[in-house]
Tab-separated table of C-alpha atoms in Angstrom:
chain	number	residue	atom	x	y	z
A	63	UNK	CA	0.565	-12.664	4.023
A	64	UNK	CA	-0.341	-15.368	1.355
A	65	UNK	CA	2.606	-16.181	-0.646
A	66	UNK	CA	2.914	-17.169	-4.503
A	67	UNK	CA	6.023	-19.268	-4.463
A	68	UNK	CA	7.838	-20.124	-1.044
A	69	UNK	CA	11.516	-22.536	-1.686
A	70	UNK	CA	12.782	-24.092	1.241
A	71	UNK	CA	16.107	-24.649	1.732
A	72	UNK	CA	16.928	-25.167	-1.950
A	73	UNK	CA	20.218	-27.395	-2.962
A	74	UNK	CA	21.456	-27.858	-6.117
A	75	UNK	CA	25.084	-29.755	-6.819
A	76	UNK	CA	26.230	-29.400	-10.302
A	77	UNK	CA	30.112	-29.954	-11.489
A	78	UNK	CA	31.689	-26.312	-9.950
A	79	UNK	CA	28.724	-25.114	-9.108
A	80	UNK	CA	26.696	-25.515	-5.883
A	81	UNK	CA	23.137	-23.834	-5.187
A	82	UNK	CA	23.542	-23.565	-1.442
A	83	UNK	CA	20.228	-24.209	0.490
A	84	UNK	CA	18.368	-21.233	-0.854
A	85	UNK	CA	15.121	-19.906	1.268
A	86	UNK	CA	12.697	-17.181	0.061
A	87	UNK	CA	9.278	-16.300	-0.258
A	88	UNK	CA	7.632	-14.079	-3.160
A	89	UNK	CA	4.262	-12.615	-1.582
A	90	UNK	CA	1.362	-12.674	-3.535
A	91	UNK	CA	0.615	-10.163	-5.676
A	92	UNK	CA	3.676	-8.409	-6.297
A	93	UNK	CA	6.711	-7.926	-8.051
A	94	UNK	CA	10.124	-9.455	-6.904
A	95	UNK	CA	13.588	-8.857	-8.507
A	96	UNK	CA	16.189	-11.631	-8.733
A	97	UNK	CA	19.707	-9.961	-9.333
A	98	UNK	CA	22.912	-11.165	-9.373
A	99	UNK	CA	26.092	-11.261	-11.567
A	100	UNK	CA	26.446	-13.527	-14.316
A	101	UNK	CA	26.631	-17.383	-13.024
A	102	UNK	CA	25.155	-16.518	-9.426
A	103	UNK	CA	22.676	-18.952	-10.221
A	104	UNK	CA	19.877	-16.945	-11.419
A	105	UNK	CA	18.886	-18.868	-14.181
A	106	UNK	CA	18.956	-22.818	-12.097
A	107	UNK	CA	16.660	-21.343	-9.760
A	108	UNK	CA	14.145	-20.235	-11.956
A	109	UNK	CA	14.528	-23.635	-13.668
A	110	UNK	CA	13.723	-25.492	-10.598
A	111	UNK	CA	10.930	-23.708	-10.073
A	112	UNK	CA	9.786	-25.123	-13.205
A	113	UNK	CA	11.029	-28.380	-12.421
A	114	UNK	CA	13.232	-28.149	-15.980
A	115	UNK	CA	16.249	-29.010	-13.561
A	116	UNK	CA	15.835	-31.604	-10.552
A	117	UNK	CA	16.678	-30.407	-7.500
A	118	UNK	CA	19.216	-32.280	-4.988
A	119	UNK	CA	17.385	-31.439	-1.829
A	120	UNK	CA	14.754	-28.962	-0.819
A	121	UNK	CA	11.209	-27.802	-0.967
A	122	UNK	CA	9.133	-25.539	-3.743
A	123	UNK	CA	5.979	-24.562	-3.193
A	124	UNK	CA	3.611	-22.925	-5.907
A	125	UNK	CA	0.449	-21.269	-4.951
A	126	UNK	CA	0.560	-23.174	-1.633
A	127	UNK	CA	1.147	-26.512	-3.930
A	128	UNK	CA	3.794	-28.801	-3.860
A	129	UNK	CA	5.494	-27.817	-7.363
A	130	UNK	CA	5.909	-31.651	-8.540
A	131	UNK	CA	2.904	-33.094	-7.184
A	132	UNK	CA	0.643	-30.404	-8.646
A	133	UNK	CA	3.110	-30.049	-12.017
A	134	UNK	CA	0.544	-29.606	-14.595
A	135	UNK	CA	-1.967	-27.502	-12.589
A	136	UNK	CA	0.555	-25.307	-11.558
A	137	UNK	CA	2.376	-24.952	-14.855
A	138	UNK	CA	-0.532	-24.193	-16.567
A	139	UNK	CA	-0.899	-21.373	-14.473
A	140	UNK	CA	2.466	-19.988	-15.117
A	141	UNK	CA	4.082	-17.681	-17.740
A	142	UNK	CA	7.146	-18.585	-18.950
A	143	UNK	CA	9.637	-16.406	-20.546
A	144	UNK	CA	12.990	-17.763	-21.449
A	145	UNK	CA	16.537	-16.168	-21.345
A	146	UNK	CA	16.623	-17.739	-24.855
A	147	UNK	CA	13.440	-18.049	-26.542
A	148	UNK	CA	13.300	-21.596	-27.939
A	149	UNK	CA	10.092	-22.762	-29.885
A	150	UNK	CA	9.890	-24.832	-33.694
A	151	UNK	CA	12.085	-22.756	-35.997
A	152	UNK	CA	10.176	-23.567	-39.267
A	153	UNK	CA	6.514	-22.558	-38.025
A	154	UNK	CA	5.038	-19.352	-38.327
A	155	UNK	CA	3.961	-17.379	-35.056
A	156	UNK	CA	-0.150	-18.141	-35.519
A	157	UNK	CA	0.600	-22.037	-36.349
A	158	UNK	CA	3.219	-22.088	-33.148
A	159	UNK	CA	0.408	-20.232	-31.007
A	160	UNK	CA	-2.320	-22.857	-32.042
A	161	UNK	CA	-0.222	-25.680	-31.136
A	162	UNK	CA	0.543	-24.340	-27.556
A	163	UNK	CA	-2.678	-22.479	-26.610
A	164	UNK	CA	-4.318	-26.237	-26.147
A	165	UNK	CA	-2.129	-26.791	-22.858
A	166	UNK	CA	-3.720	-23.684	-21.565
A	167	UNK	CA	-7.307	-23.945	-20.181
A	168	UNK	CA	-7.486	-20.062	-19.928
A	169	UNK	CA	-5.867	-19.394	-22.924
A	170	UNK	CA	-7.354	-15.503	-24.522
A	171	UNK	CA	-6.875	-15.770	-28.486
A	172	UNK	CA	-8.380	-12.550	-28.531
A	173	UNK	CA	-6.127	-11.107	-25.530
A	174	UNK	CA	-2.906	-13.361	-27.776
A	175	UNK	CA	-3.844	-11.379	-31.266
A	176	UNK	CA	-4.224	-7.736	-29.191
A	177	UNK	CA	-0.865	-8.192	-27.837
A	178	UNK	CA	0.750	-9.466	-31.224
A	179	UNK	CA	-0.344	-6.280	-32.743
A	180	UNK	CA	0.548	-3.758	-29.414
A	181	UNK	CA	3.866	-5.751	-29.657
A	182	UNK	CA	4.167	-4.789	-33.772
A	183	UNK	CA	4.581	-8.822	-34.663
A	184	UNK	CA	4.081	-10.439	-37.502
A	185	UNK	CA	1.274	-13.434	-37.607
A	186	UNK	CA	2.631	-14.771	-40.848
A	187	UNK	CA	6.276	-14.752	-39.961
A	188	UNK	CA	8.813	-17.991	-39.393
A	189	UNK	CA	10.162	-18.268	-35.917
A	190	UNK	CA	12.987	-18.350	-37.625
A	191	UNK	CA	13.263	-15.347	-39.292
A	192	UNK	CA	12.517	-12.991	-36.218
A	193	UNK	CA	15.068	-10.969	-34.659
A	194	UNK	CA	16.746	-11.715	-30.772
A	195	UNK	CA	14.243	-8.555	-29.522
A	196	UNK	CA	11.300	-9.920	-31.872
A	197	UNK	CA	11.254	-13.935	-30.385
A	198	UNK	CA	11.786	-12.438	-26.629
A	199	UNK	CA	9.001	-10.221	-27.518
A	200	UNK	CA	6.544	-13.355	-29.115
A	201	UNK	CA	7.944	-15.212	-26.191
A	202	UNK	CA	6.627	-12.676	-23.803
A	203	UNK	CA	3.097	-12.606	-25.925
A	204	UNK	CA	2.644	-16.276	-25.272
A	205	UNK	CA	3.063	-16.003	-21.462
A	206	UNK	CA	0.721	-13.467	-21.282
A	207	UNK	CA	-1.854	-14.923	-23.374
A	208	UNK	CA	-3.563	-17.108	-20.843
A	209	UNK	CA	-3.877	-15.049	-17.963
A	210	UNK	CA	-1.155	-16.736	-16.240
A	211	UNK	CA	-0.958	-16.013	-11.768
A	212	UNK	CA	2.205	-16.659	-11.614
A	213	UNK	CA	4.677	-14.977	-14.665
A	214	UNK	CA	8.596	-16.160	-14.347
A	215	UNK	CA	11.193	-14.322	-16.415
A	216	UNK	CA	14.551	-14.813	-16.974
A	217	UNK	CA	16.446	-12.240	-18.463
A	218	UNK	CA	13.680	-11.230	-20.320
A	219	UNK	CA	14.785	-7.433	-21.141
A	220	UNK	CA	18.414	-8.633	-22.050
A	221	UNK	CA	19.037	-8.058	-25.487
A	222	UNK	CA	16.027	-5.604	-26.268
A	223	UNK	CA	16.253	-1.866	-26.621
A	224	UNK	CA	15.635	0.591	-23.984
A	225	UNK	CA	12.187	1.692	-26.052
A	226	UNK	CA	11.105	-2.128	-25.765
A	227	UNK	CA	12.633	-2.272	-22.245
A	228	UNK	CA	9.816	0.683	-21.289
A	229	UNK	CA	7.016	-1.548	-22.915
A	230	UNK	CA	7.454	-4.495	-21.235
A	231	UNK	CA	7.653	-2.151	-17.839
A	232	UNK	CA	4.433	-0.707	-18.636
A	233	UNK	CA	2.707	-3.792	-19.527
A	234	UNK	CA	3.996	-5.312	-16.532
A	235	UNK	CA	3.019	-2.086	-14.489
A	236	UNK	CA	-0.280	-2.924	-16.295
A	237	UNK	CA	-0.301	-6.651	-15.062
A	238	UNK	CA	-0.226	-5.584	-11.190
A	239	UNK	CA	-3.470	-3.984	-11.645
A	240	UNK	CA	-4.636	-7.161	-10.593
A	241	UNK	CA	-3.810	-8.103	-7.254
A	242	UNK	CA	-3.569	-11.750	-7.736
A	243	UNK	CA	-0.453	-11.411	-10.430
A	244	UNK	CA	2.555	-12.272	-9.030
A	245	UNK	CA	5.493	-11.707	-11.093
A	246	UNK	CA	9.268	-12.819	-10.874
A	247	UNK	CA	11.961	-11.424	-13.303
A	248	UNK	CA	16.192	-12.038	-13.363
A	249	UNK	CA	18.030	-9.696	-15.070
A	250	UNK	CA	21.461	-7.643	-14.577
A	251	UNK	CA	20.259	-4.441	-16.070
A	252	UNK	CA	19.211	-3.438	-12.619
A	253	UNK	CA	18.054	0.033	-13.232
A	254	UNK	CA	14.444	-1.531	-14.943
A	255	UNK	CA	13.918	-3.146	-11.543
A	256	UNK	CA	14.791	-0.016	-9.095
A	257	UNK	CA	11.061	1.553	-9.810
A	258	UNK	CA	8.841	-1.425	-10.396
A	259	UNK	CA	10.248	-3.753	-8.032
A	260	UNK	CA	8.678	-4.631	-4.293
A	261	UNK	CA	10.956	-7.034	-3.900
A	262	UNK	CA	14.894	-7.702	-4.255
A	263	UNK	CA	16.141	-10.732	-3.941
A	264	UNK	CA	20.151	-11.406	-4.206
A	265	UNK	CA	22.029	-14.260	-5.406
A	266	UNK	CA	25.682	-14.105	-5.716
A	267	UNK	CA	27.663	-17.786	-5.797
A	268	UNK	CA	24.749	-19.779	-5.504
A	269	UNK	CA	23.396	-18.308	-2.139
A	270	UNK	CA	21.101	-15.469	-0.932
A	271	UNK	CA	22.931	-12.498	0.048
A	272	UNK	CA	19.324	-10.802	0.956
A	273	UNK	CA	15.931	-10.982	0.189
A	274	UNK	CA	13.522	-7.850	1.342
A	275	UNK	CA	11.988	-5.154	-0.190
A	276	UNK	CA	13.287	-2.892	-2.639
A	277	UNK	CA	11.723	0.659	-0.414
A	278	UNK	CA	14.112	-0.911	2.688
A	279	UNK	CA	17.302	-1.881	0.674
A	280	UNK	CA	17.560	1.665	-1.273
A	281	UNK	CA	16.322	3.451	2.363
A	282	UNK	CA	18.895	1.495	4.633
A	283	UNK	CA	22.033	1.172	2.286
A	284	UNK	CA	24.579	3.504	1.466
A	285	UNK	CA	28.548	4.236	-0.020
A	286	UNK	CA	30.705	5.932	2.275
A	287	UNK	CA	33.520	8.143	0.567
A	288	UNK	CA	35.909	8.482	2.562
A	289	UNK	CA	40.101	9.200	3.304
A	290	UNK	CA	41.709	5.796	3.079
A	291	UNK	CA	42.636	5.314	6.646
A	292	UNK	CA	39.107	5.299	7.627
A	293	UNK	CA	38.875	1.859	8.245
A	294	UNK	CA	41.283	1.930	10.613
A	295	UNK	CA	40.060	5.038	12.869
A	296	UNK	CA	36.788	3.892	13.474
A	297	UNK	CA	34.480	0.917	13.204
A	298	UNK	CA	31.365	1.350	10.408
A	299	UNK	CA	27.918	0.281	11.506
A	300	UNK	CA	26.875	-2.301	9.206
A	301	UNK	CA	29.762	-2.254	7.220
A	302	UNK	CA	29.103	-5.100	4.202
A	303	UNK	CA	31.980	-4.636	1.607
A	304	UNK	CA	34.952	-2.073	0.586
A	305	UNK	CA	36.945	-1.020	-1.713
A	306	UNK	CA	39.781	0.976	-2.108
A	307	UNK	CA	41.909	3.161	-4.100
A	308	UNK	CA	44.910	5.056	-4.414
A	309	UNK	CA	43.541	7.913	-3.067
A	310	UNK	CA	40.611	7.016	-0.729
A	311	UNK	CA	38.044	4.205	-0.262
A	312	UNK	CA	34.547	3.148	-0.786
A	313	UNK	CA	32.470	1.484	1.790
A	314	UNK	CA	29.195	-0.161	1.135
A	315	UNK	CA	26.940	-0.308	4.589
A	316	UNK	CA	23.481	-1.367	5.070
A	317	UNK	CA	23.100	0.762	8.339
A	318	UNK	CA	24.263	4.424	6.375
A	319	UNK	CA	21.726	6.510	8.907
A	320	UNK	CA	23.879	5.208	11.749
A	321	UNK	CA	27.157	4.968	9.927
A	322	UNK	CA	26.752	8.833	9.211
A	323	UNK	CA	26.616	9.482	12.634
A	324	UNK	CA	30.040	8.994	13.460
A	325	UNK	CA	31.882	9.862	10.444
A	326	UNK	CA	34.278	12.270	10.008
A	327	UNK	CA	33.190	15.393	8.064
A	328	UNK	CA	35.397	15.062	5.229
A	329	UNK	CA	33.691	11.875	3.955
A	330	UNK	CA	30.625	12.151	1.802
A	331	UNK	CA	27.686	9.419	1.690
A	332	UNK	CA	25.532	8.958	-1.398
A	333	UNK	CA	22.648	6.345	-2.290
A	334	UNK	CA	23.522	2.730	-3.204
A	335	UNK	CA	21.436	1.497	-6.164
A	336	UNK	CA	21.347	-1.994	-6.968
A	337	UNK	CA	24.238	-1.624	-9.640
A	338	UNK	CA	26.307	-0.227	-6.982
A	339	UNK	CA	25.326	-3.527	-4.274
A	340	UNK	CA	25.624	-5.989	-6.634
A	341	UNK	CA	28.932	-4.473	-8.027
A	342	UNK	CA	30.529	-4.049	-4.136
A	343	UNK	CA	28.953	-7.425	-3.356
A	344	UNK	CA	30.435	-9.483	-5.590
A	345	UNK	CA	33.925	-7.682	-5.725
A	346	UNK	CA	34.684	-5.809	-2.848
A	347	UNK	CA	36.512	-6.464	0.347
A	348	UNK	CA	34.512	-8.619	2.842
A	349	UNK	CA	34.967	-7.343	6.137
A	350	UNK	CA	34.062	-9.728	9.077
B	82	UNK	CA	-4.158	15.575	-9.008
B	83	UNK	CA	-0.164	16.273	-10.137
B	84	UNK	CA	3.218	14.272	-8.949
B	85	UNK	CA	6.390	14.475	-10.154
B	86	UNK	CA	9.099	12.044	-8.940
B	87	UNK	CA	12.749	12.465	-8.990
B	88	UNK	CA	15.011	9.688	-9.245
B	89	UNK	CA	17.866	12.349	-8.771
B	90	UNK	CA	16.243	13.120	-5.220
B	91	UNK	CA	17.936	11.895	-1.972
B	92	UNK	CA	14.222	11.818	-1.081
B	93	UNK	CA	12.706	8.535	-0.689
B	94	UNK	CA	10.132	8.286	-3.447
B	95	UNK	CA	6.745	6.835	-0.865
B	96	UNK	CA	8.153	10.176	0.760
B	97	UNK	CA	7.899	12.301	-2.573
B	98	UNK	CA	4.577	11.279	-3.056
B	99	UNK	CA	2.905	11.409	0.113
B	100	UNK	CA	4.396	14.769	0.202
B	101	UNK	CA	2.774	16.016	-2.786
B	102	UNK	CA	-0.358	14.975	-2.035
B	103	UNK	CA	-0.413	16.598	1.569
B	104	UNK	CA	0.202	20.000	-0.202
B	105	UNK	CA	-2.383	19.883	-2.631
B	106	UNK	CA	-4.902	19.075	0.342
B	107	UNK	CA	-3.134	21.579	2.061
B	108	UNK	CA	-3.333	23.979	-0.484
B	109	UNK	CA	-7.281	22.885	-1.534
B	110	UNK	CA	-6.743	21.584	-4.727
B	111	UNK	CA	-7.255	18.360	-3.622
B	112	UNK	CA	-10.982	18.763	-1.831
B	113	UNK	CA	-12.263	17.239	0.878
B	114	UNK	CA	-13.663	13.606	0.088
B	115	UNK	CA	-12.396	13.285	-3.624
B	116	UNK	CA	-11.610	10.157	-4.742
B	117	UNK	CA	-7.776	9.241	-4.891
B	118	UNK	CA	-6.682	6.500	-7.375
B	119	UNK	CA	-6.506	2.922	-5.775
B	120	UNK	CA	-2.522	1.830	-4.603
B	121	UNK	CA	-1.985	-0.131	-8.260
B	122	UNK	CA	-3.802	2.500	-10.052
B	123	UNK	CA	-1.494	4.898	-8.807
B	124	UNK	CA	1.267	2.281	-9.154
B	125	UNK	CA	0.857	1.700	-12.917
B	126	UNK	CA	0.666	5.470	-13.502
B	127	UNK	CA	3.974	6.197	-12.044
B	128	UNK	CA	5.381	2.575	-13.116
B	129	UNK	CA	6.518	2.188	-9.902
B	130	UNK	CA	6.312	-0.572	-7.594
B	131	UNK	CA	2.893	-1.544	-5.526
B	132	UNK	CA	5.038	-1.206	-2.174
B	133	UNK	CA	5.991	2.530	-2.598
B	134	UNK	CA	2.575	4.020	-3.251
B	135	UNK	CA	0.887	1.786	-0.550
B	136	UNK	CA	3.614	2.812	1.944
B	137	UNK	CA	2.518	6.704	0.504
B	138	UNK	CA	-0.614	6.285	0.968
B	139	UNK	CA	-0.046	4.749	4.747
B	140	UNK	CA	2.069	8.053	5.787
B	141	UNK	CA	-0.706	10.324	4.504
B	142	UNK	CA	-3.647	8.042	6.284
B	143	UNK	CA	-1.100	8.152	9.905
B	144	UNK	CA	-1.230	12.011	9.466
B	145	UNK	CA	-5.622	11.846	9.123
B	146	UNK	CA	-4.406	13.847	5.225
B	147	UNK	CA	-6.826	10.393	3.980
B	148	UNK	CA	-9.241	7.879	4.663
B	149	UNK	CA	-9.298	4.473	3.245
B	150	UNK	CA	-13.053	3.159	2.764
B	151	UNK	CA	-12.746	-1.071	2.590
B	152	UNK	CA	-14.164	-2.259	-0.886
B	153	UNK	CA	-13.806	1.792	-1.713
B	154	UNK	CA	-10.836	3.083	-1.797
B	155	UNK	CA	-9.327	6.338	-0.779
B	156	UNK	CA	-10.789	9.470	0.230
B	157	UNK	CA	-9.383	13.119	0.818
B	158	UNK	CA	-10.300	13.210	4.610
B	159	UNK	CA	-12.483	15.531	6.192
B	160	UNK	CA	-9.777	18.499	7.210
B	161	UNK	CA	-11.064	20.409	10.167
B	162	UNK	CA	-9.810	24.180	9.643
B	163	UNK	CA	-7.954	24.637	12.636
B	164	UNK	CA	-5.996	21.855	12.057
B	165	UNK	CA	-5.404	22.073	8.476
B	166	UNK	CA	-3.809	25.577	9.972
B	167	UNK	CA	-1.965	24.400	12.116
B	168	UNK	CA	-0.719	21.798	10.171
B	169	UNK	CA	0.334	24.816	7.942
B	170	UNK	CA	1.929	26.688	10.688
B	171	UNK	CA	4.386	23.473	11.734
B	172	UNK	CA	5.283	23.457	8.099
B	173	UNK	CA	6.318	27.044	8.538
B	174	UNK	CA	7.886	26.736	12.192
B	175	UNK	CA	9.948	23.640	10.516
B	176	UNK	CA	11.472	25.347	7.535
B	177	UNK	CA	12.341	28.462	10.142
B	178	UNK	CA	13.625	26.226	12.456
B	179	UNK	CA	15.883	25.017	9.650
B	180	UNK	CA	17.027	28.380	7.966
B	181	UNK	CA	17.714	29.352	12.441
B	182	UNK	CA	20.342	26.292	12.527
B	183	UNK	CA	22.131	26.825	8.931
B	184	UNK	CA	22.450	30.510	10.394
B	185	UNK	CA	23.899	29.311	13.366
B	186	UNK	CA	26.353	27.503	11.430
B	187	UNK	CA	27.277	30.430	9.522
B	188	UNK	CA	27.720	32.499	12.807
B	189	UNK	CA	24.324	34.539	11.912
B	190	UNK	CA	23.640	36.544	14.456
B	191	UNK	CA	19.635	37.048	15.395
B	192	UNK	CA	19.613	41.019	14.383
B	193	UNK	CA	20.997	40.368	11.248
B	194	UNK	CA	18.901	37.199	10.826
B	195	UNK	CA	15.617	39.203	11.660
B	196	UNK	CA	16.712	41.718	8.915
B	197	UNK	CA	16.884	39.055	6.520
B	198	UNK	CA	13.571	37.761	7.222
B	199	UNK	CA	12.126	41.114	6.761
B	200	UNK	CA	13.171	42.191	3.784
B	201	UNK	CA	12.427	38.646	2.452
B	202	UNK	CA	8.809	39.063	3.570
B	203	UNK	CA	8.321	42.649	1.941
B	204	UNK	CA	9.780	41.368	-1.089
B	205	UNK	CA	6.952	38.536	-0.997
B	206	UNK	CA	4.534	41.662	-1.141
């Protein structure tokens, strides 16, 4: 499998927080998730990728490239979309366009003016004066103006309605037509990622809980409802995190085909979406 | 060509779709060698992920439902009759063999069971 960005053991030491040796690969072609609670690290990662924040130790590859060596090649090829869209306030959107189209060699004007019009923006209008949804939105534009390989998000559907949410989905949806997009995306509003995702990848504290596709993680995990001296009776194949409550308790496994083999009949097991991971994950009970 | 996915479903969506697919071939509205749309066609229709319609696809090609052409795409495989009825006839033997063990559970007895599935058949007619 040819892979699109591959990070080797990725450290990053900053005052309280620590990016512990991270390692994954995003295949080519597809879509990966990052998820993770607020200050898991989301955001540093994808800004080491870019090289916006130096890394303490650790390797980045881009396209098979060395992300530092190769740092204008590769960022030309990538689309960039901010958590918080941050271009010259006092321009209007065609002059700020102009002035950043020239550090794209495959920059599409016409592709750039089709997309300002899908995306109902304004040509004429200040940065400035735009809304939170409208500059994520122009922001978004830009980084698919010059048929970018490689498109990074971060965060890019907080803050916009769930009828903008669905466009970006479908344009993205759109995107991986094309077998040689590769697209990464934060966010915490996990339910956008549970259909278009391949991939899931999951920080919590500044280290990789997992990374694999989304098909296995909603196939192999599960909650187990159960009476609260469950724990106690038996032991639960793959059990990852619990929690419980006055009157029973809540297991998250990642083995719920086997775990339902041996539970007792009173206990129900339902589907774990991400929400439900990334909520046991980062509070529940760890269990050894 | 028609799918519907449930999110609400405790079936796996790759699962939802393959099985979809196998009953219109099963059923002939899909026809032998029509053209299915390519894995990210399909993808971008459903806005689902690349991974889940490939993995679809790779279920229905196991079973001999499709064919994939390189450069081409997929095809509705030939479907020799006999097979295509038998095929039909494990579909039936499975859902039997599922109604036999709720019965079980319920303390059914065969007689009883047997009268059920007659009158259920007449009905039908």
């Amino acid at each position: 499998m040819e892979y699109a960005v591959e990070i080797e053991n990725l450290r990053k030491e900053f005052k309280g927080f620590t990016l512990k040796d991270v390692s994954f690969r995003i295949p080519k072609g597809y879509v990966m998730g990052l998820i993770g609670p607020n200050g898991a690290g989301k955001t540093t990662l994808i800004k080491m990728i870019m090289n916006l924040i130096r890394k303490n130790s650790g390797r980045i590859f881009v396209f098979g490239k060395d992300h530092i060596q190769h740092e204008a090649e590769i960022k030309s090829q990538i689309g960039f979309v901010y958590d918080v869209p941050c271009f010259y306030e006092d321009l209007k959107l065609k002059k700020l366009a102009s002035a950043i189209a020239p550090f794209y060699p495959k920059w599409n004007q016409e592709l750039f003016l089709k997309l300002m019009n899908e995306f109902e923006l304004p040509l004429g209008k200040k940065f400035k004066k735009l809304s939170h949804g409208m500059k994520m939105k122009f922001s978004l534009c830009l980084a698919l103006s010059h048929d970018a390989d490689l498109i990074l998000m971060d965060e890019p559907t907080s803050g916009l309605d769930p009828v903008f949410r669905q466009e970006l989905l479908a344009q993205l949806s759109q995107i991986m037509l094309d077998e040689e997009k590769t697209v990464l995306f934060s966010t915490h509003i996990t339910s956008d990622l549970e259909r278009i995702a391949d991939y899931i990848t999951f920080i919590n504290n500044g280290e990789i809980l997992f990374s694999s596709t989304l098909d296995d993680i909603l196939g192999k995990w599960g909650i187990i409802k159960a009476g609260k001296d469950l724990l106690e009776k038996k032991d639960i194949p793959g059990i990852m995190r619990s929690q419980k409550t006055e009157y029973g308790i809540e297991i998250l496994t990642s083995n719920i085909k086997k775990a339902q083999t041996i539970l007792p009949p009173d206990s129900i097991t339902e589907k774990a979406s991400l929400e439900d991971i990334m909520y046991f994950m980062s509070k529940g009970d760890k269990h050894a | 060509m028609k799918i519907i996915i449930s999110n609400a479903s405790q079936k796996p969506i790759y699962f939802q779709i393959a099985e979809q697919i196998k009953n219109q071939i099963i059923s002939g509205e899909l026809k032998e060698g029509e053209p299915l749309p390519s894995i990210r066609k399909l993808a971008q229709e459903l806005q689902i992920s690349v991974i889940t319609t490939k993995r679809a696809y790779e279920e229905l090609e196991k079973e001999g439902f499709i064919d994939t052409v390189g450069g081409k795409g997929c095809f509705v495989a030939m479907q020799n009759k006999e097979l295509l009825r038998e095929k039909k006839m494990r579909m039936v033997e499975d859902t039997l063999s599922q109604a036999v063990s709720d019965a079980k559970l319920l303390g059914v007895r065969l007689d009883e069971l047997k009268k059920m599935l007659t009158l259920l058949y007449k009905e039908e007619e």
